[in-house]
Short mmCIF file of C-alpha atoms in Angstrom, two decimals:
data_model
loop_
_atom_site.label_atom_id
_atom_site.label_comp_id
_atom_site.label_asym_id
_atom_site.label_seq_id
_atom_site.Cartn_x
_atom_site.Cartn_y
_atom_site.Cartn_z
CA UNK A 1 -35.15 -16.04 -20.38
CA UNK A 2 -35.70 -13.26 -17.86
CA UNK A 3 -32.39 -11.76 -16.81
CA UNK A 4 -32.24 -9.40 -13.84
CA UNK A 5 -29.35 -6.93 -13.56
CA UNK A 6 -28.56 -4.55 -10.70
CA UNK A 7 -27.94 -1.16 -12.32
CA UNK A 8 -27.79 1.16 -9.30
CA UNK A 9 -24.18 2.19 -10.13
CA UNK A 10 -25.46 3.86 -13.31
CA UNK A 11 -27.34 6.42 -11.19
CA UNK A 12 -24.25 8.08 -9.72
CA UNK A 13 -23.45 11.59 -10.94
CA UNK A 14 -19.69 10.99 -11.18
CA UNK A 15 -19.28 7.85 -13.27
CA UNK A 16 -17.08 5.16 -11.75
CA UNK A 17 -15.46 2.13 -13.34
CA UNK A 18 -18.40 -0.03 -12.26
CA UNK A 19 -20.83 2.52 -13.75
CA UNK A 20 -19.09 2.35 -17.11
CA UNK A 21 -18.89 -1.43 -16.90
CA UNK A 22 -22.64 -1.74 -16.24
CA UNK A 23 -23.62 0.59 -19.08
CA UNK A 24 -21.25 -1.04 -21.56
CA UNK A 25 -22.33 -4.56 -20.69
CA UNK A 26 -26.10 -3.99 -20.70
CA UNK A 27 -26.07 -2.07 -23.98
CA UNK A 28 -23.90 -4.75 -25.58
CA UNK A 29 -26.22 -7.51 -24.32
CA UNK A 30 -29.13 -5.81 -26.03
CA UNK A 31 -27.13 -5.54 -29.27
CA UNK A 32 -26.79 -9.34 -29.38
CA UNK A 33 -30.37 -9.49 -30.64
CA UNK A 34 -31.63 -12.43 -28.56
CA UNK A 35 -35.19 -12.85 -27.29
CA UNK A 36 -34.15 -12.52 -23.64
CA UNK A 37 -35.82 -9.90 -21.46
CA UNK A 38 -33.66 -7.70 -19.24
CA UNK A 39 -35.08 -6.45 -15.94
CA UNK A 40 -33.08 -3.52 -14.58
CA UNK A 41 -33.24 -3.22 -10.78
CA UNK A 42 -32.38 -0.09 -8.82
CA UNK A 43 -33.51 2.05 -5.91
CA UNK A 44 -35.13 5.44 -6.39
CA UNK A 45 -36.72 8.08 -4.20
CA UNK A 46 -40.48 7.77 -3.72
CA UNK A 47 -41.47 10.52 -6.16
CA UNK A 48 -38.66 10.01 -8.68
CA UNK A 49 -39.55 8.77 -12.17
CA UNK A 50 -37.95 5.62 -13.55
CA UNK A 51 -34.64 6.08 -15.33
CA UNK A 52 -34.76 7.21 -18.94
CA UNK A 53 -31.74 5.03 -19.81
CA UNK A 54 -33.00 2.40 -22.32
CA UNK A 55 -36.60 3.30 -21.44
CA UNK A 56 -38.89 2.16 -24.21
CA UNK A 57 -36.58 -0.60 -25.42
CA UNK A 58 -38.82 -3.61 -26.22
CA UNK A 59 -36.63 -6.03 -24.25
CA UNK A 60 -35.99 -3.82 -21.21
CA UNK A 61 -38.18 -3.70 -18.11
CA UNK A 62 -37.34 -1.03 -15.54
CA UNK A 63 -37.65 -2.07 -11.93
CA UNK A 64 -36.95 1.11 -10.00
CA UNK A 65 -38.34 0.73 -6.49
CA UNK A 66 -38.86 3.42 -3.89
CA UNK A 67 -36.60 2.39 -1.05
CA UNK A 68 -34.42 4.00 1.65
CA UNK A 69 -30.83 4.69 0.71
CA UNK A 70 -29.14 1.32 0.09
CA UNK A 71 -26.02 2.47 1.91
CA UNK A 72 -28.16 3.00 5.01
CA UNK A 73 -30.19 -0.23 4.73
CA UNK A 74 -28.10 -2.68 2.68
CA UNK A 75 -29.25 -5.75 4.57
CA UNK A 76 -32.95 -4.92 4.04
CA UNK A 77 -32.40 -4.47 0.31
CA UNK A 78 -30.16 -7.51 -0.36
CA UNK A 79 -31.64 -9.95 2.16
CA UNK A 80 -35.36 -9.22 1.89
CA UNK A 81 -36.70 -6.65 -0.55
CA UNK A 82 -34.76 -7.32 -3.75
CA UNK A 83 -34.82 -11.14 -3.58
CA UNK A 84 -38.60 -11.08 -3.02
CA UNK A 85 -39.00 -8.87 -6.11
CA UNK A 86 -36.83 -11.22 -8.16
CA UNK A 87 -39.05 -14.15 -7.20
CA UNK A 88 -42.23 -12.21 -8.03
CA UNK A 89 -40.79 -11.25 -11.43
CA UNK A 90 -39.87 -14.88 -12.11
CA UNK A 91 -36.29 -13.95 -12.91
CA UNK A 92 -34.26 -16.82 -14.39
CA UNK A 93 -30.84 -15.48 -13.37
CA UNK A 94 -29.69 -12.32 -11.57
CA UNK A 95 -26.43 -10.50 -12.21
CA UNK A 96 -24.84 -8.01 -9.85
CA UNK A 97 -21.92 -6.10 -11.44
CA UNK A 98 -20.99 -4.61 -8.06
CA UNK A 99 -19.73 -7.40 -5.77
CA UNK A 100 -23.01 -8.14 -3.91
CA UNK A 101 -25.81 -10.64 -4.58
CA UNK A 102 -29.12 -11.29 -2.75
CA UNK A 103 -29.32 -13.84 0.02
CA UNK A 104 -31.93 -15.95 -1.78
CA UNK A 105 -33.85 -16.09 -5.04
CA UNK A 106 -32.85 -17.20 -8.54
CA UNK A 107 -29.37 -18.36 -9.54
CA UNK A 108 -26.97 -15.44 -9.50
CA UNK A 109 -23.81 -14.14 -11.11
CA UNK A 110 -21.53 -11.67 -9.32
CA UNK A 111 -18.77 -9.68 -11.00
CA UNK A 112 -15.63 -9.02 -8.96
CA UNK A 113 -13.62 -6.09 -10.28
CA UNK A 114 -10.81 -6.32 -7.75
CA UNK A 115 -10.07 -7.37 -4.19
CA UNK A 116 -7.76 -4.47 -3.36
CA UNK A 117 -9.38 -3.93 0.04
CA UNK A 118 -8.34 -7.47 1.02
CA UNK A 119 -4.66 -6.57 0.73
CA UNK A 120 -4.31 -2.84 1.38
CA UNK A 121 -6.07 0.22 2.71
CA UNK A 122 -8.49 1.54 0.08
CA UNK A 123 -11.51 3.25 1.65
CA UNK A 124 -10.52 3.25 5.31
CA UNK A 125 -10.18 0.41 7.78
CA UNK A 126 -13.85 0.22 8.80
CA UNK A 127 -15.31 0.40 5.29
CA UNK A 128 -12.70 -1.97 3.89
CA UNK A 129 -13.62 -4.55 6.55
CA UNK A 130 -17.32 -4.06 5.73
CA UNK A 131 -16.73 -4.50 1.98
CA UNK A 132 -14.64 -7.61 2.55
CA UNK A 133 -17.42 -9.20 4.64
CA UNK A 134 -20.06 -8.54 1.97
CA UNK A 135 -17.77 -9.73 -0.84
CA UNK A 136 -16.90 -12.96 1.01
CA UNK A 137 -20.59 -13.60 1.50
CA UNK A 138 -21.51 -12.87 -2.12
CA UNK A 139 -18.75 -15.01 -3.65
CA UNK A 140 -20.02 -17.87 -1.51
CA UNK A 141 -23.70 -17.31 -2.37
CA UNK A 142 -23.33 -16.67 -6.10
CA UNK A 143 -23.86 -19.49 -8.57
CA UNK A 144 -21.09 -18.10 -10.78
CA UNK A 145 -18.32 -15.58 -10.10
CA UNK A 146 -16.92 -13.53 -12.96
CA UNK A 147 -13.59 -11.75 -12.70
CA UNK A 148 -12.47 -8.99 -15.06
CA UNK A 149 -8.92 -10.37 -15.27
CA UNK A 150 -6.99 -13.56 -14.58
CA UNK A 151 -5.20 -11.70 -11.80
CA UNK A 152 -8.51 -10.95 -10.06
CA UNK A 153 -9.68 -14.53 -10.66
CA UNK A 154 -6.54 -15.80 -8.94
CA UNK A 155 -7.25 -13.48 -6.00
CA UNK A 156 -10.80 -14.87 -5.70
CA UNK A 157 -9.51 -18.45 -5.77
CA UNK A 158 -6.92 -17.47 -3.18
CA UNK A 159 -9.77 -16.43 -0.89
CA UNK A 160 -11.26 -19.92 -1.07
CA UNK A 161 -13.70 -19.64 -4.00
CA UNK A 162 -14.04 -22.89 -5.96
CA UNK A 163 -11.85 -22.66 -9.07
CA UNK A 164 -14.64 -24.18 -11.22
CA UNK A 165 -16.99 -21.42 -10.12
CA UNK A 166 -14.75 -18.56 -11.29
CA UNK A 167 -14.80 -17.35 -14.91
CA UNK A 168 -12.62 -14.66 -16.47
CA UNK A 169 -14.59 -12.35 -18.77
CA UNK A 170 -12.61 -9.34 -19.91
CA UNK A 171 -14.64 -6.17 -20.12
CA UNK A 172 -14.82 -3.88 -23.10
CA UNK A 173 -14.09 -0.19 -23.01
CA UNK A 174 -15.27 3.06 -24.53
CA UNK A 175 -13.51 3.48 -27.87
CA UNK A 176 -11.77 6.73 -28.67
CA UNK A 177 -14.32 9.30 -29.79
CA UNK A 178 -13.95 10.89 -33.22
CA UNK A 179 -15.59 14.18 -32.30
CA UNK A 180 -13.22 16.90 -33.52
CA UNK A 181 -14.40 19.10 -30.64
CA UNK A 182 -12.73 16.74 -28.20
CA UNK A 183 -9.44 18.60 -28.22
CA UNK A 184 -7.92 21.18 -25.95
CA UNK A 185 -8.57 24.68 -27.24
CA UNK A 186 -8.28 28.28 -26.15
CA UNK A 187 -11.65 28.15 -24.43
CA UNK A 188 -10.87 24.83 -22.78
CA UNK A 189 -11.92 24.32 -19.19
CA UNK A 190 -8.37 23.28 -18.36
CA UNK A 191 -5.93 25.83 -16.94
CA UNK A 192 -3.00 26.68 -19.21
CA UNK A 193 -4.35 24.45 -21.98
CA UNK A 194 -2.41 26.16 -24.75
CA UNK A 195 0.81 25.86 -22.78
CA UNK A 196 0.15 22.16 -22.29
CA UNK A 197 -0.45 21.68 -25.99
CA UNK A 198 2.84 23.32 -26.84
CA UNK A 199 4.88 21.37 -24.30
CA UNK A 200 2.95 18.13 -24.19
CA UNK A 201 2.27 16.27 -20.96
CA UNK A 202 2.43 13.02 -19.05
CA UNK A 203 -1.14 12.09 -18.07
CA UNK A 204 -2.44 10.23 -15.03
CA UNK A 205 -6.15 9.44 -14.81
CA UNK A 206 -7.69 8.08 -11.60
CA UNK A 207 -9.00 8.82 -8.12
CA UNK A 208 -6.41 10.03 -5.62
CA UNK A 209 -6.39 6.80 -3.60
CA UNK A 210 -3.33 5.34 -1.85
CA UNK A 211 -3.15 2.32 -4.16
CA UNK A 212 -2.97 4.57 -7.23
CA UNK A 213 0.51 5.58 -6.02
CA UNK A 214 0.30 9.17 -7.25
CA UNK A 215 2.85 10.66 -4.77
CA UNK A 216 5.36 8.18 -6.21
CA UNK A 217 4.47 9.39 -9.73
CA UNK A 218 5.14 13.00 -8.68
CA UNK A 219 8.49 12.03 -7.14
CA UNK A 220 9.56 10.07 -10.22
CA UNK A 221 8.49 12.87 -12.53
CA UNK A 222 10.49 15.34 -10.42
CA UNK A 223 13.63 13.24 -11.02
CA UNK A 224 13.49 14.00 -14.74
CA UNK A 225 11.44 17.22 -14.91
CA UNK A 226 14.51 19.25 -15.90
CA UNK A 227 15.30 16.79 -18.71
CA UNK A 228 11.87 16.56 -20.36
CA UNK A 229 9.67 19.16 -22.01
CA UNK A 230 6.47 17.47 -20.84
CA UNK A 231 4.45 18.67 -17.85
CA UNK A 232 2.56 16.28 -15.60
CA UNK A 233 -1.27 16.33 -15.56
CA UNK A 234 -3.19 14.60 -12.74
CA UNK A 235 -6.89 14.09 -13.52
CA UNK A 236 -9.29 12.39 -11.15
CA UNK A 237 -11.57 12.85 -8.19
CA UNK A 238 -10.01 13.86 -4.86
CA UNK A 239 -9.39 11.04 -2.43
CA UNK A 240 -7.48 9.99 0.64
CA UNK A 241 -4.13 10.62 -1.06
CA UNK A 242 -4.90 14.18 -2.16
CA UNK A 243 -2.95 15.76 0.72
CA UNK A 244 0.01 13.44 0.15
CA UNK A 245 0.04 14.40 -3.53
CA UNK A 246 0.03 18.10 -2.67
CA UNK A 247 2.88 17.60 -0.18
CA UNK A 248 4.92 15.71 -2.79
CA UNK A 249 4.47 18.52 -5.30
CA UNK A 250 5.68 21.07 -2.74
CA UNK A 251 8.50 18.88 -1.47
CA UNK A 252 10.01 18.35 -4.92
CA UNK A 253 9.40 21.88 -6.13
CA UNK A 254 7.43 21.00 -9.27
CA UNK A 255 4.34 23.09 -8.63
CA UNK A 256 4.82 24.98 -11.88
CA UNK A 257 5.00 21.74 -13.88
CA UNK A 258 2.25 19.65 -12.27
CA UNK A 259 -1.41 20.41 -13.07
CA UNK A 260 -4.12 18.99 -10.78
CA UNK A 261 -7.50 19.03 -12.53
CA UNK A 262 -9.70 17.09 -10.11
CA UNK A 263 -12.71 15.17 -11.43
CA UNK A 264 -13.19 15.43 -15.21
CA UNK A 265 -16.31 14.66 -17.23
CA UNK A 266 -16.39 12.42 -20.30
CA UNK A 267 -15.63 15.15 -22.82
CA UNK A 268 -12.74 16.46 -20.75
CA UNK A 269 -11.52 12.91 -20.29
CA UNK A 270 -11.44 12.40 -24.07
CA UNK A 271 -9.62 15.71 -24.56
CA UNK A 272 -6.94 14.78 -22.07
CA UNK A 273 -6.30 11.37 -23.62
CA UNK A 274 -6.26 12.75 -27.15
CA UNK A 275 -3.59 15.34 -26.40
CA UNK A 276 -1.36 13.40 -23.99
CA UNK A 277 2.22 12.55 -24.93
CA UNK A 278 2.42 9.59 -22.53
CA UNK A 279 0.01 7.91 -20.10
CA UNK A 280 1.60 6.91 -16.78
CA UNK A 281 -0.16 4.53 -14.39
CA UNK A 282 1.98 3.47 -11.40
CA UNK A 283 -0.86 1.79 -9.45
CA UNK A 284 0.07 -0.82 -6.85
CA UNK A 285 -3.02 -2.93 -7.53
CA UNK A 286 -5.64 -3.09 -10.28
CA UNK A 287 -8.41 -5.57 -10.97
CA UNK A 288 -8.24 -4.86 -14.68
CA UNK A 289 -6.68 -1.53 -15.69
CA UNK A 290 -9.35 -0.15 -18.00
CA UNK A 291 -7.71 3.27 -18.25
CA UNK A 292 -4.65 1.66 -19.83
CA UNK A 293 -6.79 0.39 -22.71
CA UNK A 294 -8.56 3.73 -22.96
CA UNK A 295 -5.22 5.49 -23.35
CA UNK A 296 -4.10 3.03 -26.02
CA UNK A 297 -7.34 3.51 -27.94
CA UNK A 298 -6.50 7.22 -28.22
CA UNK A 299 -3.03 6.44 -29.52
CA UNK A 300 -1.19 7.32 -26.31
CA UNK A 301 1.98 5.39 -25.35
CA UNK A 302 1.59 3.71 -21.96
CA UNK A 303 3.93 3.11 -19.04
CA UNK A 304 2.43 1.17 -16.13
CA UNK A 305 3.26 -0.93 -13.08
CA UNK A 306 4.29 -4.55 -13.54
CA UNK A 307 1.94 -5.82 -10.83
CA UNK A 308 -1.55 -7.38 -10.43
CA UNK A 309 -3.59 -7.28 -13.67
CA UNK A 310 -1.64 -4.51 -15.37
CA UNK A 311 0.62 -6.83 -17.42
CA UNK A 312 -2.62 -8.34 -18.81
CA UNK A 313 -3.98 -4.90 -19.62
CA UNK A 314 -0.73 -3.68 -21.21
CA UNK A 315 -0.16 -6.96 -23.04
CA UNK A 316 3.26 -6.17 -24.45
CA UNK A 317 2.01 -2.93 -26.01
CA UNK A 318 3.63 -0.59 -23.49
CA UNK A 319 6.38 -0.25 -20.91
CA UNK A 320 6.10 -2.02 -17.54
CA UNK A 321 8.07 -0.81 -14.52
CA UNK A 322 8.76 -2.03 -11.00
CA UNK A 323 7.29 0.71 -8.83
CA UNK A 324 9.16 -0.64 -5.80
CA UNK A 325 12.43 0.44 -7.38
CA UNK A 326 13.34 4.10 -7.13
CA UNK A 327 13.98 5.66 -10.51
CA UNK A 328 12.28 2.97 -12.60
CA UNK A 329 9.34 5.12 -13.67
CA UNK A 330 11.55 8.18 -14.15
CA UNK A 331 13.82 6.19 -16.46
CA UNK A 332 10.85 4.98 -18.49
CA UNK A 333 9.43 8.50 -18.88
CA UNK A 334 12.81 9.83 -19.98
CA UNK A 335 13.29 7.00 -22.47
CA UNK A 336 9.87 7.58 -24.02
CA UNK A 337 10.58 11.31 -24.18
CA UNK A 338 13.90 10.85 -25.98
CA UNK A 339 12.94 7.98 -28.30
CA UNK A 340 10.20 8.90 -30.75
CA UNK A 341 10.47 5.48 -32.43
CA UNK A 342 9.63 3.77 -29.11
CA UNK A 343 6.56 5.97 -28.70
CA UNK A 344 5.42 5.15 -32.23
CA UNK A 345 5.94 1.43 -31.59
CA UNK A 346 3.82 1.59 -28.42
CA UNK A 347 1.07 3.43 -30.31
CA UNK A 348 0.93 0.87 -33.14
CA UNK A 349 0.99 -2.10 -30.78
CA UNK A 350 -1.60 -0.44 -28.55
CA UNK A 351 -4.08 0.01 -31.38
CA UNK A 352 -3.80 -3.71 -32.18
CA UNK A 353 -3.93 -4.81 -28.57
CA UNK A 354 -7.17 -3.02 -27.70
CA UNK A 355 -9.01 -4.89 -30.45
CA UNK A 356 -8.95 -7.93 -28.14
CA UNK A 357 -11.27 -6.18 -25.71
CA UNK A 358 -14.76 -5.50 -27.04
CA UNK A 359 -18.12 -5.22 -25.34
CA UNK A 360 -19.59 -7.52 -28.00
CA UNK A 361 -17.26 -10.35 -26.99
CA UNK A 362 -17.75 -9.62 -23.29
CA UNK A 363 -21.55 -9.64 -23.62
CA UNK A 364 -21.59 -12.88 -25.61
CA UNK A 365 -19.51 -14.65 -22.96
CA UNK A 366 -21.64 -13.22 -20.17
CA UNK A 367 -24.88 -14.32 -21.82
CA UNK A 368 -23.53 -17.84 -22.15
CA UNK A 369 -22.65 -17.79 -18.45
CA UNK A 370 -26.18 -16.59 -17.59
CA UNK A 371 -27.59 -19.67 -19.31
CA UNK A 372 -25.16 -21.93 -17.47
CA UNK A 373 -26.09 -20.36 -14.13
CA UNK A 374 -29.83 -20.52 -14.84
CA UNK A 375 -29.58 -24.26 -15.43
CA UNK A 376 -27.77 -24.78 -12.13
CA UNK A 377 -28.72 -24.31 -8.51
CA UNK A 378 -26.90 -22.54 -5.73
#
């Protein structure tokens, strides 16, 4: 079977959740050892070479086409250019891991990571409305819809998607690296790294978006800062909430205890997980909560919100809190700080819990869904 996959998210310089999802899934599909061919579709500048990712693999065909920026001409790409190419390549089924499918062509599968922009401000009113319109259209057009959690599947069904069309396929995650260099050291790129190692820290990892609820995290940390030895480390790309976070730090007078690192690369990301005392994730909405599993895989105790998909991600291996109640997160941080046995319990349960989520299992389920979709019609 010829399977087409949209891999444009892999091209971004700062890897996003969808980027990591696409890489993990495609590489796991190839590890299954079937005879299927995988056609990887993406846009490139006219004189750019094809991607070197998986180039030369006997079951991979690169389809990098010179095309104007997709963000500037999305309708041309999805309604005309890409579907025509899929037909010419005789693709059996096409998978888009990023919410959008072509308007015609072979049977298609679309992966929905979350529908946050249906319920709250995420990227701004105009862009959120635009994303919602394209997602509505794609869920209607797609032969099959995959959701990365039962919570996201329920959201899709709530938007009118046929329940029989929606399939939950949990994604895998990048396992904790064993590279001994992935630790904070004197020449670390992080400010005050040795001080952090001595005191320990509460870690947050994520973009500074409103739904990530980082100002609330700062406020809750401030409630117990004088009672805990841990600092607070905020790692993630700047976003719409960056100014609110800075104001919260100033308002609560914890500037000497809160470290804002901005975007971190993969090695820095591993270092931060490996050395964290606790991982705190007070998000108001998540489609899956991959970072929770990442933290567990590094042996970090987790405290997270009790909403959306996060109870699925935590799975009884961490502490869940009601972020609508003042003091709930602060109490959880203080309890974890004071009770070493609770931290150890979370670590042991976390190691077991993450074994449920593997790219091998995800890829096997996805391949089966490809075959189901290919035998059906839109």
